[in-house]
XYZ file of N, CA and C in Angstrom:
582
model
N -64.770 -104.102 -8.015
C -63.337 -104.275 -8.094
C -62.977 -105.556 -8.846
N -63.934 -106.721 -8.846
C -63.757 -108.009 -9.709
C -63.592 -107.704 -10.851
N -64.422 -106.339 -11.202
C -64.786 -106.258 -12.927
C -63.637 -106.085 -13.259
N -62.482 -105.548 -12.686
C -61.335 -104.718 -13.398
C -60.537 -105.905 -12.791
N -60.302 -106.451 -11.847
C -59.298 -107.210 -11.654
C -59.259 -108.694 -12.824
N -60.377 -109.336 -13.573
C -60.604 -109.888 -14.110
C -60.108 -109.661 -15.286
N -60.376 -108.558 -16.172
C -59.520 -108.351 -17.687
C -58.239 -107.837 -17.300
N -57.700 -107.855 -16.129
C -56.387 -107.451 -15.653
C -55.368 -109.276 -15.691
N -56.051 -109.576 -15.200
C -55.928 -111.023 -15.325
C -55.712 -111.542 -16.256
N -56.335 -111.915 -17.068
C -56.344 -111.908 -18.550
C -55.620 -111.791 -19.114
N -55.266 -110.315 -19.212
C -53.996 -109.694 -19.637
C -53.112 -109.639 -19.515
N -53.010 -110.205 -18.270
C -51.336 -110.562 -17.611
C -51.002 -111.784 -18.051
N -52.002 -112.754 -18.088
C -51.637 -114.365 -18.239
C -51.332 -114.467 -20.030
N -52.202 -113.485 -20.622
C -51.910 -113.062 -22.323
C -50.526 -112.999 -22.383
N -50.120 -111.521 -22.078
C -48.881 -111.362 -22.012
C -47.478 -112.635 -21.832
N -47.818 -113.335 -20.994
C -47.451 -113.803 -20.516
C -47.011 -115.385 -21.235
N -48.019 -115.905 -21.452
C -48.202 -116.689 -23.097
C -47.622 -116.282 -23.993
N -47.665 -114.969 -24.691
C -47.268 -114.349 -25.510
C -45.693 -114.563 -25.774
N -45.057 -113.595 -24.468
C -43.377 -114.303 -24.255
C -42.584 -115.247 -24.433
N -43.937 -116.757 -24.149
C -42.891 -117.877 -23.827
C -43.234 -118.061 -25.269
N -44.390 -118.118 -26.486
C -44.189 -118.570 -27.703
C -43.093 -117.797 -28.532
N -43.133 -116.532 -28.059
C -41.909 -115.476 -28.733
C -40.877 -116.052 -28.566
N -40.777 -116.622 -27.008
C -39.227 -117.443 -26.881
C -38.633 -118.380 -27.922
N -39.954 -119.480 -28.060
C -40.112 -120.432 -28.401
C -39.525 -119.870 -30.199
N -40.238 -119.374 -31.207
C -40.078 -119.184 -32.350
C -38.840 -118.562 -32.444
N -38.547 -117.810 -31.507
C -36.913 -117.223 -31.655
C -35.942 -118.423 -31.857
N -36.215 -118.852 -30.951
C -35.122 -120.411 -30.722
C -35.157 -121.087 -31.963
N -36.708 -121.530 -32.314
C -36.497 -122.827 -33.525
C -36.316 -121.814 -35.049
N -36.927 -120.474 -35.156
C -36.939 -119.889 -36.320
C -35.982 -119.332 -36.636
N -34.742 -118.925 -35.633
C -33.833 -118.223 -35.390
C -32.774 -118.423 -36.662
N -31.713 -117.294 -37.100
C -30.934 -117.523 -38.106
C -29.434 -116.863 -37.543
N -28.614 -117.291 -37.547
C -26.944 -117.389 -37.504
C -26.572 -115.778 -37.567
N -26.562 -114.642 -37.219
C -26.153 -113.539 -37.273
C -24.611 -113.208 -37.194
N -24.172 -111.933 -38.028
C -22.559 -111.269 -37.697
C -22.964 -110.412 -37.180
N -24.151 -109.327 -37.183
C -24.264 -107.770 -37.018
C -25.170 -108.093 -35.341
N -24.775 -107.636 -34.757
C -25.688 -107.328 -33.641
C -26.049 -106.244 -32.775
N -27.023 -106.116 -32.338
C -27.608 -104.729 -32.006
C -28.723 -105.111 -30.853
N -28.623 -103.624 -29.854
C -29.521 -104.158 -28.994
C -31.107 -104.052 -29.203
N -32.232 -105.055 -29.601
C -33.214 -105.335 -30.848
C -34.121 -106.178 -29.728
N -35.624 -105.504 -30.354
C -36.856 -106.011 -29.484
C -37.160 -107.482 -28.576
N -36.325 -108.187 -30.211
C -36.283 -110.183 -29.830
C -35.252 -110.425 -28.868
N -33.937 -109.917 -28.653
C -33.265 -110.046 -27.898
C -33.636 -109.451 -25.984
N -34.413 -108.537 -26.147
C -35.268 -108.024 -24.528
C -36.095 -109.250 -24.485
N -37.135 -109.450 -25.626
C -38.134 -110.732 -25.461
C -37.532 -111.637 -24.984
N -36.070 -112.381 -25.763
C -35.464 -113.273 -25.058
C -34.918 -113.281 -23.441
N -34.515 -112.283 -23.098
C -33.535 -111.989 -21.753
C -34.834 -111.616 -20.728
N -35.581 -110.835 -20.812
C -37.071 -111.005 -20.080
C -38.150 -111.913 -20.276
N -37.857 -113.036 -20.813
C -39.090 -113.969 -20.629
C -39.627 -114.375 -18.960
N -38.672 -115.052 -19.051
C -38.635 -115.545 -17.024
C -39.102 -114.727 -16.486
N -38.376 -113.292 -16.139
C -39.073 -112.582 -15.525
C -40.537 -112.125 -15.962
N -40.650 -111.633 -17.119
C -42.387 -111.559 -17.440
C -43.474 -112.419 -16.978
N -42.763 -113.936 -16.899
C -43.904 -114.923 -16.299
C -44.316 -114.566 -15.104
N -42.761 -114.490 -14.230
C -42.962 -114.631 -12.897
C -44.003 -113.337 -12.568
N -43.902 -112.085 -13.131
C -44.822 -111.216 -12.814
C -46.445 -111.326 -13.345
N -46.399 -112.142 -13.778
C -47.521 -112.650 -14.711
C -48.558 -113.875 -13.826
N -47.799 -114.360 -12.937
C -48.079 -115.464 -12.449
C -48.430 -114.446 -11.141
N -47.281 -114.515 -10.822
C -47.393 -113.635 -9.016
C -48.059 -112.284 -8.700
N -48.262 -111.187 -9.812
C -49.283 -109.972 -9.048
C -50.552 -110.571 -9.438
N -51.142 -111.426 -10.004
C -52.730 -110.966 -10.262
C -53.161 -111.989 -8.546
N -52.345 -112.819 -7.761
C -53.143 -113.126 -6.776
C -52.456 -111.879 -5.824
N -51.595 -110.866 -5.612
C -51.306 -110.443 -4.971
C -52.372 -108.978 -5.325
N -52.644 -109.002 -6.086
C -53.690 -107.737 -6.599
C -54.909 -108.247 -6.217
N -55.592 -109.679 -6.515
C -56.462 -109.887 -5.545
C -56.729 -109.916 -4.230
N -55.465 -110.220 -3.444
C -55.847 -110.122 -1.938
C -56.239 -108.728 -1.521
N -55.657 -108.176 -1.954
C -55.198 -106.346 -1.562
C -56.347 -105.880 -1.742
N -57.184 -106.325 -2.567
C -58.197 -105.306 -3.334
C -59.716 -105.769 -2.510
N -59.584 -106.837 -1.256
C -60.514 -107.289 -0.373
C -59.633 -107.060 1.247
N -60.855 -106.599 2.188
C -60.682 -107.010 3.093
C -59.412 -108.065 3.711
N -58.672 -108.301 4.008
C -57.505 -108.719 4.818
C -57.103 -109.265 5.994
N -56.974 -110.159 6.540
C -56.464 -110.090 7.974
C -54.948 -109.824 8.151
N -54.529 -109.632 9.167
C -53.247 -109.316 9.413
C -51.829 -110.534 8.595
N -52.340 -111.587 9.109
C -51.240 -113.219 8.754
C -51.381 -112.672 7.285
N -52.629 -112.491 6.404
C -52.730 -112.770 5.045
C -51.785 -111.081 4.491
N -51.904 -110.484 5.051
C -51.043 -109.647 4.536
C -49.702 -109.731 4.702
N -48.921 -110.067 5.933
C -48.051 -111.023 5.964
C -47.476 -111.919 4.651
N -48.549 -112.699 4.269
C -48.405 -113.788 3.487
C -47.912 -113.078 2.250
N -48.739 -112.292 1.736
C -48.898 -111.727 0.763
C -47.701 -111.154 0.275
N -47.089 -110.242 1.221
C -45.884 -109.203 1.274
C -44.893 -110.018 1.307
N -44.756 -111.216 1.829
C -43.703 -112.320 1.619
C -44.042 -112.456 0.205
N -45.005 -113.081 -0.600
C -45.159 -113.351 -2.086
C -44.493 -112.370 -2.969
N -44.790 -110.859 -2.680
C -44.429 -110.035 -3.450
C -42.982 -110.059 -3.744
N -42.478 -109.854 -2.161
C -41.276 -109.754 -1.865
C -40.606 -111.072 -2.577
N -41.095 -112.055 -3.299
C -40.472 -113.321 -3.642
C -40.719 -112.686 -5.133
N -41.360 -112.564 -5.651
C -42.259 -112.277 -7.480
C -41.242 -110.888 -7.356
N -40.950 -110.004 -6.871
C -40.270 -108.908 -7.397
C -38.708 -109.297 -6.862
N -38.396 -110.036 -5.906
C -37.125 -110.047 -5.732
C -36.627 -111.324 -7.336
N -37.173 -111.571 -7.440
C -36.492 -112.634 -8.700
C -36.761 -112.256 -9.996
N -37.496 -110.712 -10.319
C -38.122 -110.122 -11.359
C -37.246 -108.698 -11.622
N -37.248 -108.620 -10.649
C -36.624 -106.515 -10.453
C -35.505 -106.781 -10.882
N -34.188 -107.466 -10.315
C -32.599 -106.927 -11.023
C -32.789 -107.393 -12.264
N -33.773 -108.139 -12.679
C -33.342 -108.210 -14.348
C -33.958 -107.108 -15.148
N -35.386 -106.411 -14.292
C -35.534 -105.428 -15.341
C -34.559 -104.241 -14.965
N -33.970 -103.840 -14.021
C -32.921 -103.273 -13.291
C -31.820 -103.605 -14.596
N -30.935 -104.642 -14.657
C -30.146 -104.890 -15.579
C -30.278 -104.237 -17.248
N -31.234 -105.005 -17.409
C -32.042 -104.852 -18.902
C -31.970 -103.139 -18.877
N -32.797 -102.843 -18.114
C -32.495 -101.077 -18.300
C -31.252 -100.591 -18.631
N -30.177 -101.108 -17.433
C -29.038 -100.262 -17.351
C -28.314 -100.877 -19.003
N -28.199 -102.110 -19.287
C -27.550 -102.607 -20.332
C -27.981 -101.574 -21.611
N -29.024 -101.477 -21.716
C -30.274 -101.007 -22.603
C -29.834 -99.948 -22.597
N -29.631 -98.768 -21.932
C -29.078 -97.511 -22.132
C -27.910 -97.130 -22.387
N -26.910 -98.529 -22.003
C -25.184 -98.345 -22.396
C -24.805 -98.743 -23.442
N -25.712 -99.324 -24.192
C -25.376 -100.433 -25.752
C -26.798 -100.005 -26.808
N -27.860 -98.836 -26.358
C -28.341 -99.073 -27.407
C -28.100 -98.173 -28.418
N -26.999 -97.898 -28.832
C -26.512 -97.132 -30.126
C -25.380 -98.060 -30.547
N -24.987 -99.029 -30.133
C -23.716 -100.087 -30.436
C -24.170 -101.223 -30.987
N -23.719 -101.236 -32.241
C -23.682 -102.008 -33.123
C -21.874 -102.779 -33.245
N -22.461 -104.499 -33.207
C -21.259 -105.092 -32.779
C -21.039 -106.442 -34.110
N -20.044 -106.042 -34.431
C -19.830 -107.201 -36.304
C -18.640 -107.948 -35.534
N -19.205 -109.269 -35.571
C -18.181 -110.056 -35.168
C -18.673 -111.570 -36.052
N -17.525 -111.781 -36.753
C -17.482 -113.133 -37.406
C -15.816 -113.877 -37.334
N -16.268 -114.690 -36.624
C -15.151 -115.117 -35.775
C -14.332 -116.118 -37.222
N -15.256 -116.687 -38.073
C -14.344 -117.157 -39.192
C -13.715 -116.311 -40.097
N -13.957 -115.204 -40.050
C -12.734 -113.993 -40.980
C -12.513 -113.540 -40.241
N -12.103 -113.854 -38.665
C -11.782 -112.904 -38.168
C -11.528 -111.334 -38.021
N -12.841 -111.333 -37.521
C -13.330 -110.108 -37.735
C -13.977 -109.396 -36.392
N -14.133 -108.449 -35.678
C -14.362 -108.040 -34.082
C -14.653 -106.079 -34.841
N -15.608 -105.704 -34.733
C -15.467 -104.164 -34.754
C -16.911 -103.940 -33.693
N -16.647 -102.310 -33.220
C -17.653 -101.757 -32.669
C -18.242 -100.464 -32.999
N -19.312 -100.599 -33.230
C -19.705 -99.020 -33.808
C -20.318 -98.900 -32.636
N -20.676 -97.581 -32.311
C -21.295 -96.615 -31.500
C -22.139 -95.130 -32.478
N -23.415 -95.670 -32.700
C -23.994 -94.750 -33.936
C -23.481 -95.380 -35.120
N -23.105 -94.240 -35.609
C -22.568 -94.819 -37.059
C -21.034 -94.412 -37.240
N -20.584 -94.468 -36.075
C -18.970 -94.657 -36.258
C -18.271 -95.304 -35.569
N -17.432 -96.339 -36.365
C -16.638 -97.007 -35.653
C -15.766 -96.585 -34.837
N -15.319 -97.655 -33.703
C -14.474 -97.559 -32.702
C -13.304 -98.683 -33.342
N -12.610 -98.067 -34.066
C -11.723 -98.690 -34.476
C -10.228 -99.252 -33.252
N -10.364 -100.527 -33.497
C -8.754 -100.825 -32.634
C -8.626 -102.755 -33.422
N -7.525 -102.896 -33.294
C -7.247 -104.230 -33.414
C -7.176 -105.208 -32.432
N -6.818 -106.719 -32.601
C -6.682 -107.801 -31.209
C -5.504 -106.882 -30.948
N -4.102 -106.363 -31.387
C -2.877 -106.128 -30.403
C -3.144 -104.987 -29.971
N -4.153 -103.468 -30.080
C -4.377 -102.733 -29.199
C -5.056 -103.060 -28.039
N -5.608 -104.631 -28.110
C -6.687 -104.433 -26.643
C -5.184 -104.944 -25.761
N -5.161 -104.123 -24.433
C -4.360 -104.230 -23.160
C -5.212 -105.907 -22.611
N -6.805 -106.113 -22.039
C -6.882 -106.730 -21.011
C -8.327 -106.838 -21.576
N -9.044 -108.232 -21.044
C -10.067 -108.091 -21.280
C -10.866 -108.858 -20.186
N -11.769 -108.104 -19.759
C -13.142 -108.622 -18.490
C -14.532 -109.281 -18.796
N -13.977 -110.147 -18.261
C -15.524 -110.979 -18.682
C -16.401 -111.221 -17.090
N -17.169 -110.580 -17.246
C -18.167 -111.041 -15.945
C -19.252 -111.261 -16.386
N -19.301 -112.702 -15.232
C -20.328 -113.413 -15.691
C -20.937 -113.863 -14.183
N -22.445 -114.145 -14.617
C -23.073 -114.185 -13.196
C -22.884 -115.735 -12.468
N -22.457 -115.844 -11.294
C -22.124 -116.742 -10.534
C -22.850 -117.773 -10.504
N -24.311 -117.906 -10.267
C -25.540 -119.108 -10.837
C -25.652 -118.796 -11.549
N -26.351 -120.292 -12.227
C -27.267 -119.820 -13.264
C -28.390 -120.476 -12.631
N -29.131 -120.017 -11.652
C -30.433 -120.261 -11.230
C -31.552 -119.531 -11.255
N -30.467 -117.748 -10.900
C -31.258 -116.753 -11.273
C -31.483 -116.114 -12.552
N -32.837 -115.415 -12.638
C -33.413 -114.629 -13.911
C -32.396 -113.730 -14.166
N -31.282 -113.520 -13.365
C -30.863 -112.350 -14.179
C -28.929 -113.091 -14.695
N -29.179 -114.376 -14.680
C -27.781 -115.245 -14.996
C -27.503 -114.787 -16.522
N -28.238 -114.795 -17.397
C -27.854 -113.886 -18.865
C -27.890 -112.623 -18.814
N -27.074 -112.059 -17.661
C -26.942 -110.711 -17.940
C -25.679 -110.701 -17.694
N -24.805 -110.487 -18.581
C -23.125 -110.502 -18.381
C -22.579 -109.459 -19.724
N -21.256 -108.805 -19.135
C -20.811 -108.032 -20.284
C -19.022 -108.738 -20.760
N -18.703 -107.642 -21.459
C -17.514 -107.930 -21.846
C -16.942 -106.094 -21.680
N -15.646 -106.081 -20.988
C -14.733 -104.673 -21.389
C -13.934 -104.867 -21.746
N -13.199 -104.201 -23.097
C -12.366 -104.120 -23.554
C -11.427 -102.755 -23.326
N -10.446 -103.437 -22.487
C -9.525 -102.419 -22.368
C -8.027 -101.938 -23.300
N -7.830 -100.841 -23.484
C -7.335 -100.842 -25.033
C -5.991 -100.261 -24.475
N -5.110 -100.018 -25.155
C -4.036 -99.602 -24.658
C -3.791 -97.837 -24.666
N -4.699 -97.588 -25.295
C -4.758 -96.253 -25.290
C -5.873 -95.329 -24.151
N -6.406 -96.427 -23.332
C -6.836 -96.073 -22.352
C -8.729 -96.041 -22.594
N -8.729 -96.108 -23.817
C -10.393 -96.502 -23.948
C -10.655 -97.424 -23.393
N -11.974 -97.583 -22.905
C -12.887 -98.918 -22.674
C -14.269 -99.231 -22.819
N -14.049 -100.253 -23.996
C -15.128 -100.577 -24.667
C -16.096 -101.687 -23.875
N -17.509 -101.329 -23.773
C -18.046 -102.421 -23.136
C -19.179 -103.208 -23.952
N -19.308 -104.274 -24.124
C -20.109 -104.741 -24.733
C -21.010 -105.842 -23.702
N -22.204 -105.519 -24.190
C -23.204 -106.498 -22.892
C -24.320 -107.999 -23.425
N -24.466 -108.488 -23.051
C -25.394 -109.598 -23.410
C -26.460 -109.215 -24.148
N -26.814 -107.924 -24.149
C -28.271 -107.506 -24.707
C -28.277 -107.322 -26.293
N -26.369 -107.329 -26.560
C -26.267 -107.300 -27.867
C -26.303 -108.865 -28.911
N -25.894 -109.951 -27.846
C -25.570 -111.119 -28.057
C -25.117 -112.017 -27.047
N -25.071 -113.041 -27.183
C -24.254 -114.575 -26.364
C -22.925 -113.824 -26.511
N -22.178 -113.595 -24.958
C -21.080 -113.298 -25.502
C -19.946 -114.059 -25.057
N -20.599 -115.278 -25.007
C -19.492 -116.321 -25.117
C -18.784 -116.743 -25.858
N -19.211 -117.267 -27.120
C -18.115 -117.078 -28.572
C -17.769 -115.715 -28.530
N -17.775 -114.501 -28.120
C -16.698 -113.542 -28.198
C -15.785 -113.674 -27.212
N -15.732 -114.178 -26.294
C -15.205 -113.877 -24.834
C -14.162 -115.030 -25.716
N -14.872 -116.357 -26.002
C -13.400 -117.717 -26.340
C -12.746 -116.603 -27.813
N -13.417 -116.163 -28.251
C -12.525 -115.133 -29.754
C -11.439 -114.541 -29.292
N -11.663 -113.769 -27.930
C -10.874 -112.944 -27.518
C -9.835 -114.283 -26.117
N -9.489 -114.962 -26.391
C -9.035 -115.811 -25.162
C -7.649 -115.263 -24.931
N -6.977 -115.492 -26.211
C -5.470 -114.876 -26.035
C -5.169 -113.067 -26.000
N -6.046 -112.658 -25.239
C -5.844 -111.218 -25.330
C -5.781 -110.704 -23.693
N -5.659 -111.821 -22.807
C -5.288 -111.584 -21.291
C -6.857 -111.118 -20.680
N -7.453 -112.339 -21.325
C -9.133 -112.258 -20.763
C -9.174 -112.857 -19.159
N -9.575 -111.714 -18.268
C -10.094 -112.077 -17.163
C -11.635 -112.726 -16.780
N -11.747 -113.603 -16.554
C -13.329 -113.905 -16.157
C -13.268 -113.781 -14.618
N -14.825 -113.114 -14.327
C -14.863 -112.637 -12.892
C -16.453 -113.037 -13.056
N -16.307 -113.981 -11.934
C -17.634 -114.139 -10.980
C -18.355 -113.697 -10.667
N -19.647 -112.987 -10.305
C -20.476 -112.112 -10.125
C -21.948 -112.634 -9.482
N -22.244 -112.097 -8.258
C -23.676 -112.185 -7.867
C -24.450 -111.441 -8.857
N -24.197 -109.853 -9.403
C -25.075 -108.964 -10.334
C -23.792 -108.362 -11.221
N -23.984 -108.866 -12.170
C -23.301 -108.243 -13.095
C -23.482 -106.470 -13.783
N -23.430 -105.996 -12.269
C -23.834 -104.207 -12.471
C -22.431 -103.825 -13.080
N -22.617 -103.112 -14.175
C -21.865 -102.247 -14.998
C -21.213 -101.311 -14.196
């Protein structure tokens, strides 16, 4: 059981490395975008944290399990897990749900020509700043937890559409101050569930 738990190991702590330099080159190599889309570097970015923490926390929880046990140590253990997946799960939880509501939305926003459109595929969702009615910004209440960059934006239109746009496409804080005078609500949030 060592043999396999060992290149399991490995591979997790790889991985794991892997993420935080991905982080790392995103940040310093990174270039100024208008077009945004929900795109591989942007998951790399929003799941780093969590990748560690699973990276760090199953390979000793895969070792205990895979020997003999006493009762306390399983105890122990199931507390660990219960810590490594409770601070890991709503973000891949999030990431999913975001991931399936935005990944055909393509979002052009250049706030110096004022400019805001949303495609969905390859057709726009055309409206202007005076069709949006109201706009929601939720945003997560700490920022302590892994899943604090997970926040969206809805745009509610006067014609009764509502457009949502989520973090997975971008920072959507310079959109949220773009949109300030358009009767933007910001709302607090333990989980910013859609």
């Amino acid at each position: 059981m060592r043999k396999v738990l060992g290149p399991l190991l490995e591979l997790a702590v790889g991985i794991g490395l892997i993420a935080l330099v991905l982080q790392w080159g995103l940040r310093l190599f990174g270039r100024k975008r208008t077009v945004f889309q929900a795109n591989y570097w942007r998951g790399v970015y929003l799941l780093t944290w969590p990748m560690a923490t699973l990276t760090v926390g199953l390979p000793p929880i895969t070792q205990t399990l895979a020997k003999p046990v006493g009762s306390w140590e399983v105890v122990l253990v199931c507390l660990l897990a219960a810590a490594v997946l409770g601070f890991s799960l709503p973000s891949f939880v999030l990431h999913w749900q975001y991931y399936r509501h935005n990944r055909r939305t393509t979002l052009l926003f250049e706030p110096k020509r004022n400019v805001l459109e949303v495609y969905e595929g390859p057709y726009q969702r055309s409206f202007g700043r005076r069709d949006i009615a109201a706009v929601e910004y939720a945003v997560c209440r700490t920022r302590r937890v892994f899943w604090s960059n997970y926040e969206y934006l809805r745009l509610h239109l006067h014609d009764g559409r509502v457009l949502t746009l989520t973090s997975l496409l971008t920072n959507l804080g310079p959109v949220a101050e773009f949109l300030r005078h358009t009767h933007l609500q910001r709302r607090e949030r333990w989980f910013c569930w859609l």
